[in-house]
Amino acid sequence: MFEQSQIQEFKEAFSCIDQNRNGIIDKSDLRETYAQLGKVNVKDEDLDAMLSEGKGAINFTVFLTLFGEKLNGTDPEDTILNAFKLFDPHGTGSINKDEFKRLLMTQADKFSEEEVEQTFAVTPIDVAGNLDYKSLCYIITHGDEKED
């Protein structure tokens, strides 16, 4: 996801935020970091909202993952999976390819034919024409192992 030099930069940033040097970013660390930047009246609910993005204690690994998600512009895997589940009322883990193509080309940020084909090129599709959206979610959030 990141090059070694980027990881080192994130480690330095993490160390700056982890004011008490316990390896975990908590509310007091965030409050102190904001104070050092000149903002002293940060609301508890704002700090809580930041911490809740980690879904638990924010150690360096979680910190790096959060930055990866933000920088790559993707939602967390469970968010994408839940969106796909709306099109899978029977909970099969797959969606009909033709129906999915129609939705991609006619709804919201409409895909072009070429964009749909690029999506299908990395998407597992069975012989019945159903796409495995759980695998597609993984590819969206972690990349396609064939890209390397």
PDB file of C-alpha atoms in Angstrom:
ATOM      1  CA  MET A   1       0.000   0.000   0.000  1.00  0.00           C
ATOM      2  CA  PHE A   2       2.783   2.437   0.965  1.00  0.00           C
ATOM      3  CA  GLU A   3       6.462   2.682   0.153  1.00  0.00           C
ATOM      4  CA  GLN A   4       8.936   2.322   3.016  1.00  0.00           C
ATOM      5  CA  SER A   5       9.738   6.064   2.993  1.00  0.00           C
ATOM      6  CA  GLN A   6       6.028   6.890   3.313  1.00  0.00           C
ATOM      7  CA  ILE A   7       5.640   4.459   6.211  1.00  0.00           C
ATOM      8  CA  GLN A   8       8.531   6.184   7.972  1.00  0.00           C
ATOM      9  CA  GLU A   9       6.846   9.574   7.491  1.00  0.00           C
ATOM     10  CA  PHE A  10       3.591   8.210   8.908  1.00  0.00           C
ATOM     11  CA  LYS A  11       5.537   6.752  11.846  1.00  0.00           C
ATOM     12  CA  GLU A  12       6.976  10.205  12.560  1.00  0.00           C
ATOM     13  CA  ALA A  13       3.494  11.772  12.340  1.00  0.00           C
ATOM     14  CA  PHE A  14       2.106   9.077  14.641  1.00  0.00           C
ATOM     15  CA  SER A  15       4.879   9.793  17.149  1.00  0.00           C
ATOM     16  CA  CYS A  16       4.057  13.512  17.092  1.00  0.00           C
ATOM     17  CA  ILE A  17       0.395  12.816  17.834  1.00  0.00           C
ATOM     18  CA  ASP A  18       1.052  10.106  20.444  1.00  0.00           C
ATOM     19  CA  GLN A  19       1.926  12.695  23.092  1.00  0.00           C
ATOM     20  CA  ASN A  20       2.187  10.273  26.019  1.00  0.00           C
ATOM     21  CA  ARG A  21       4.277   7.785  23.986  1.00  0.00           C
ATOM     22  CA  ASN A  22       2.211   4.737  24.925  1.00  0.00           C
ATOM     23  CA  GLY A  23       1.761   3.526  21.324  1.00  0.00           C
ATOM     24  CA  ILE A  24      -1.955   4.411  21.229  1.00  0.00           C
ATOM     25  CA  ILE A  25      -3.573   7.658  20.078  1.00  0.00           C
ATOM     26  CA  ASP A  26      -6.310   8.593  22.541  1.00  0.00           C
ATOM     27  CA  LYS A  27      -8.450  11.655  23.239  1.00  0.00           C
ATOM     28  CA  SER A  28      -5.821  13.354  25.408  1.00  0.00           C
ATOM     29  CA  ASP A  29      -3.227  12.889  22.643  1.00  0.00           C
ATOM     30  CA  LEU A  30      -5.526  14.531  20.103  1.00  0.00           C
ATOM     31  CA  ARG A  31      -6.422  17.366  22.460  1.00  0.00           C
ATOM     32  CA  GLU A  32      -2.728  18.065  23.172  1.00  0.00           C
ATOM     33  CA  THR A  33      -1.868  17.940  19.458  1.00  0.00           C
ATOM     34  CA  TYR A  34      -4.606  20.459  18.691  1.00  0.00           C
ATOM     35  CA  ALA A  35      -3.377  22.682  21.542  1.00  0.00           C
ATOM     36  CA  GLN A  36       0.134  22.655  20.100  1.00  0.00           C
ATOM     37  CA  LEU A  37      -1.367  23.786  16.794  1.00  0.00           C
ATOM     38  CA  GLY A  38      -3.125  26.672  18.558  1.00  0.00           C
ATOM     39  CA  LYS A  39      -6.626  25.231  18.737  1.00  0.00           C
ATOM     40  CA  VAL A  40      -7.610  24.865  22.376  1.00  0.00           C
ATOM     41  CA  ASN A  41     -11.415  24.661  22.278  1.00  0.00           C
ATOM     42  CA  VAL A  42     -11.877  21.339  20.498  1.00  0.00           C
ATOM     43  CA  LYS A  43     -15.195  19.697  21.364  1.00  0.00           C
ATOM     44  CA  ASP A  44     -15.175  16.252  22.945  1.00  0.00           C
ATOM     45  CA  GLU A  45     -17.643  15.011  20.343  1.00  0.00           C
ATOM     46  CA  ASP A  46     -15.250  16.048  17.552  1.00  0.00           C
ATOM     47  CA  LEU A  47     -12.409  14.123  19.185  1.00  0.00           C
ATOM     48  CA  ASP A  48     -14.704  11.139  19.775  1.00  0.00           C
ATOM     49  CA  ALA A  49     -15.727  11.189  16.107  1.00  0.00           C
ATOM     50  CA  MET A  50     -12.071  11.090  15.052  1.00  0.00           C
ATOM     51  CA  LEU A  51     -11.301   8.222  17.392  1.00  0.00           C
ATOM     52  CA  SER A  52     -14.378   6.260  16.313  1.00  0.00           C
ATOM     53  CA  GLU A  53     -12.959   5.962  12.791  1.00  0.00           C
ATOM     54  CA  GLY A  54     -10.418   3.530  14.215  1.00  0.00           C
ATOM     55  CA  LYS A  55     -13.159   1.224  15.559  1.00  0.00           C
ATOM     56  CA  GLY A  56     -11.032   0.586  18.646  1.00  0.00           C
ATOM     57  CA  ALA A  57      -7.631   1.601  19.940  1.00  0.00           C
ATOM     58  CA  ILE A  58      -5.601   3.514  17.354  1.00  0.00           C
ATOM     59  CA  ASN A  59      -2.146   1.982  17.297  1.00  0.00           C
ATOM     60  CA  PHE A  60       0.277   2.566  14.428  1.00  0.00           C
ATOM     61  CA  THR A  61      -1.181  -0.223  12.278  1.00  0.00           C
ATOM     62  CA  VAL A  62      -4.703   1.184  12.593  1.00  0.00           C
ATOM     63  CA  PHE A  63      -3.346   4.702  11.977  1.00  0.00           C
ATOM     64  CA  LEU A  64      -1.652   3.526   8.773  1.00  0.00           C
ATOM     65  CA  THR A  65      -4.796   1.707   7.615  1.00  0.00           C
ATOM     66  CA  LEU A  66      -6.937   4.803   8.195  1.00  0.00           C
ATOM     67  CA  PHE A  67      -4.562   6.907   6.133  1.00  0.00           C
ATOM     68  CA  GLY A  68      -4.537   4.275   3.409  1.00  0.00           C
ATOM     69  CA  GLU A  69      -8.320   4.365   3.193  1.00  0.00           C
ATOM     70  CA  LYS A  70      -8.403   8.165   3.141  1.00  0.00           C
ATOM     71  CA  LEU A  71      -5.608   8.553   0.604  1.00  0.00           C
ATOM     72  CA  ASN A  72      -6.925   5.866  -1.709  1.00  0.00           C
ATOM     73  CA  GLY A  73     -10.372   7.409  -1.614  1.00  0.00           C
ATOM     74  CA  THR A  74     -12.140   4.144  -0.862  1.00  0.00           C
ATOM     75  CA  ASP A  75     -14.668   3.385   1.792  1.00  0.00           C
ATOM     76  CA  PRO A  76     -13.941   0.632   4.293  1.00  0.00           C
ATOM     77  CA  GLU A  77     -14.590  -2.858   2.926  1.00  0.00           C
ATOM     78  CA  ASP A  78     -17.658  -3.448   5.142  1.00  0.00           C
ATOM     79  CA  THR A  79     -19.279  -0.226   3.864  1.00  0.00           C
ATOM     80  CA  ILE A  80     -18.845  -1.296   0.238  1.00  0.00           C
ATOM     81  CA  LEU A  81     -20.033  -4.817   1.047  1.00  0.00           C
ATOM     82  CA  ASN A  82     -23.184  -3.452   2.695  1.00  0.00           C
ATOM     83  CA  ALA A  83     -23.900  -1.373  -0.424  1.00  0.00           C
ATOM     84  CA  PHE A  84     -23.669  -4.480  -2.619  1.00  0.00           C
ATOM     85  CA  LYS A  85     -25.950  -6.411  -0.252  1.00  0.00           C
ATOM     86  CA  LEU A  86     -28.770  -4.028  -1.214  1.00  0.00           C
ATOM     87  CA  PHE A  87     -28.716  -5.672  -4.665  1.00  0.00           C
ATOM     88  CA  ASP A  88     -28.597  -9.203  -3.198  1.00  0.00           C
ATOM     89  CA  PRO A  89     -31.895  -9.667  -1.351  1.00  0.00           C
ATOM     90  CA  HIS A  90     -31.382 -13.452  -1.048  1.00  0.00           C
ATOM     91  CA  GLY A  91     -27.886 -13.122   0.457  1.00  0.00           C
ATOM     92  CA  THR A  92     -26.175 -15.288  -2.161  1.00  0.00           C
ATOM     93  CA  GLY A  93     -22.984 -13.210  -2.299  1.00  0.00           C
ATOM     94  CA  SER A  94     -23.430 -12.554  -5.993  1.00  0.00           C
ATOM     95  CA  ILE A  95     -25.239 -10.184  -8.348  1.00  0.00           C
ATOM     96  CA  ASN A  96     -26.325 -10.786 -11.921  1.00  0.00           C
ATOM     97  CA  LYS A  97     -23.680  -9.276 -14.213  1.00  0.00           C
ATOM     98  CA  ASP A  98     -26.155  -7.856 -16.754  1.00  0.00           C
ATOM     99  CA  GLU A  99     -28.318  -6.245 -14.066  1.00  0.00           C
ATOM    100  CA  PHE A 100     -25.254  -4.803 -12.372  1.00  0.00           C
ATOM    101  CA  LYS A 101     -24.019  -3.429 -15.715  1.00  0.00           C
ATOM    102  CA  ARG A 102     -27.391  -1.776 -16.311  1.00  0.00           C
ATOM    103  CA  LEU A 103     -27.273  -0.151 -12.869  1.00  0.00           C
ATOM    104  CA  LEU A 104     -23.700   1.068 -13.344  1.00  0.00           C
ATOM    105  CA  MET A 105     -24.569   2.674 -16.662  1.00  0.00           C
ATOM    106  CA  THR A 106     -27.868   4.270 -15.662  1.00  0.00           C
ATOM    107  CA  GLN A 107     -27.644   5.335 -12.000  1.00  0.00           C
ATOM    108  CA  ALA A 108     -25.779   8.095 -10.085  1.00  0.00           C
ATOM    109  CA  ASP A 109     -22.218   8.532 -11.422  1.00  0.00           C
ATOM    110  CA  LYS A 110     -22.864   6.669 -14.646  1.00  0.00           C
ATOM    111  CA  PHE A 111     -20.127   4.340 -15.885  1.00  0.00           C
ATOM    112  CA  SER A 112     -19.178   4.225 -19.559  1.00  0.00           C
ATOM    113  CA  GLU A 113     -19.135   0.896 -21.410  1.00  0.00           C
ATOM    114  CA  GLU A 114     -15.321   0.915 -21.144  1.00  0.00           C
ATOM    115  CA  GLU A 115     -15.395   1.508 -17.374  1.00  0.00           C
ATOM    116  CA  VAL A 116     -17.846  -1.363 -16.920  1.00  0.00           C
ATOM    117  CA  GLU A 117     -15.623  -3.680 -18.959  1.00  0.00           C
ATOM    118  CA  GLN A 118     -12.579  -2.647 -16.904  1.00  0.00           C
ATOM    119  CA  THR A 119     -14.516  -3.472 -13.742  1.00  0.00           C
ATOM    120  CA  PHE A 120     -15.599  -6.843 -15.084  1.00  0.00           C
ATOM    121  CA  ALA A 121     -12.027  -7.653 -16.159  1.00  0.00           C
ATOM    122  CA  VAL A 122     -10.966  -7.939 -12.495  1.00  0.00           C
ATOM    123  CA  THR A 123     -14.262  -9.236 -11.112  1.00  0.00           C
ATOM    124  CA  PRO A 124     -14.874 -12.944 -10.511  1.00  0.00           C
ATOM    125  CA  ILE A 125     -17.908 -13.922 -12.644  1.00  0.00           C
ATOM    126  CA  ASP A 126     -19.299 -17.473 -12.662  1.00  0.00           C
ATOM    127  CA  VAL A 127     -20.596 -19.424 -15.686  1.00  0.00           C
ATOM    128  CA  ALA A 128     -24.172 -18.352 -14.916  1.00  0.00           C
ATOM    129  CA  GLY A 129     -23.169 -14.685 -15.312  1.00  0.00           C
ATOM    130  CA  ASN A 130     -23.169 -13.778 -11.625  1.00  0.00           C
ATOM    131  CA  LEU A 131     -20.464 -11.606 -10.153  1.00  0.00           C
ATOM    132  CA  ASP A 132     -18.936 -12.385  -6.762  1.00  0.00           C
ATOM    133  CA  TYR A 133     -19.281  -9.013  -5.058  1.00  0.00           C
ATOM    134  CA  LYS A 134     -17.451 -10.090  -1.899  1.00  0.00           C
ATOM    135  CA  SER A 135     -14.320 -10.703  -3.964  1.00  0.00           C
ATOM    136  CA  LEU A 136     -14.888  -7.456  -5.840  1.00  0.00           C
ATOM    137  CA  CYS A 137     -15.076  -5.573  -2.513  1.00  0.00           C
ATOM    138  CA  TYR A 138     -11.749  -7.064  -1.520  1.00  0.00           C
ATOM    139  CA  ILE A 139     -10.209  -6.033  -4.847  1.00  0.00           C
ATOM    140  CA  ILE A 140     -11.577  -2.487  -4.488  1.00  0.00           C
ATOM    141  CA  THR A 141     -10.152  -2.028  -0.997  1.00  0.00           C
ATOM    142  CA  HIS A 142      -6.929  -4.062  -1.222  1.00  0.00           C
ATOM    143  CA  GLY A 143      -6.077  -4.062  -4.915  1.00  0.00           C
ATOM    144  CA  ASP A 144      -5.955  -6.852  -7.452  1.00  0.00           C
ATOM    145  CA  GLU A 145      -3.140  -9.284  -6.816  1.00  0.00           C
ATOM    146  CA  LYS A 146      -2.732  -9.590 -10.618  1.00  0.00           C
ATOM    147  CA  GLU A 147      -1.674  -5.911 -10.772  1.00  0.00           C
ATOM    148  CA  ASP A 148       1.786  -6.677  -9.320  1.00  0.00           C
TER     149      ASP A 148
END
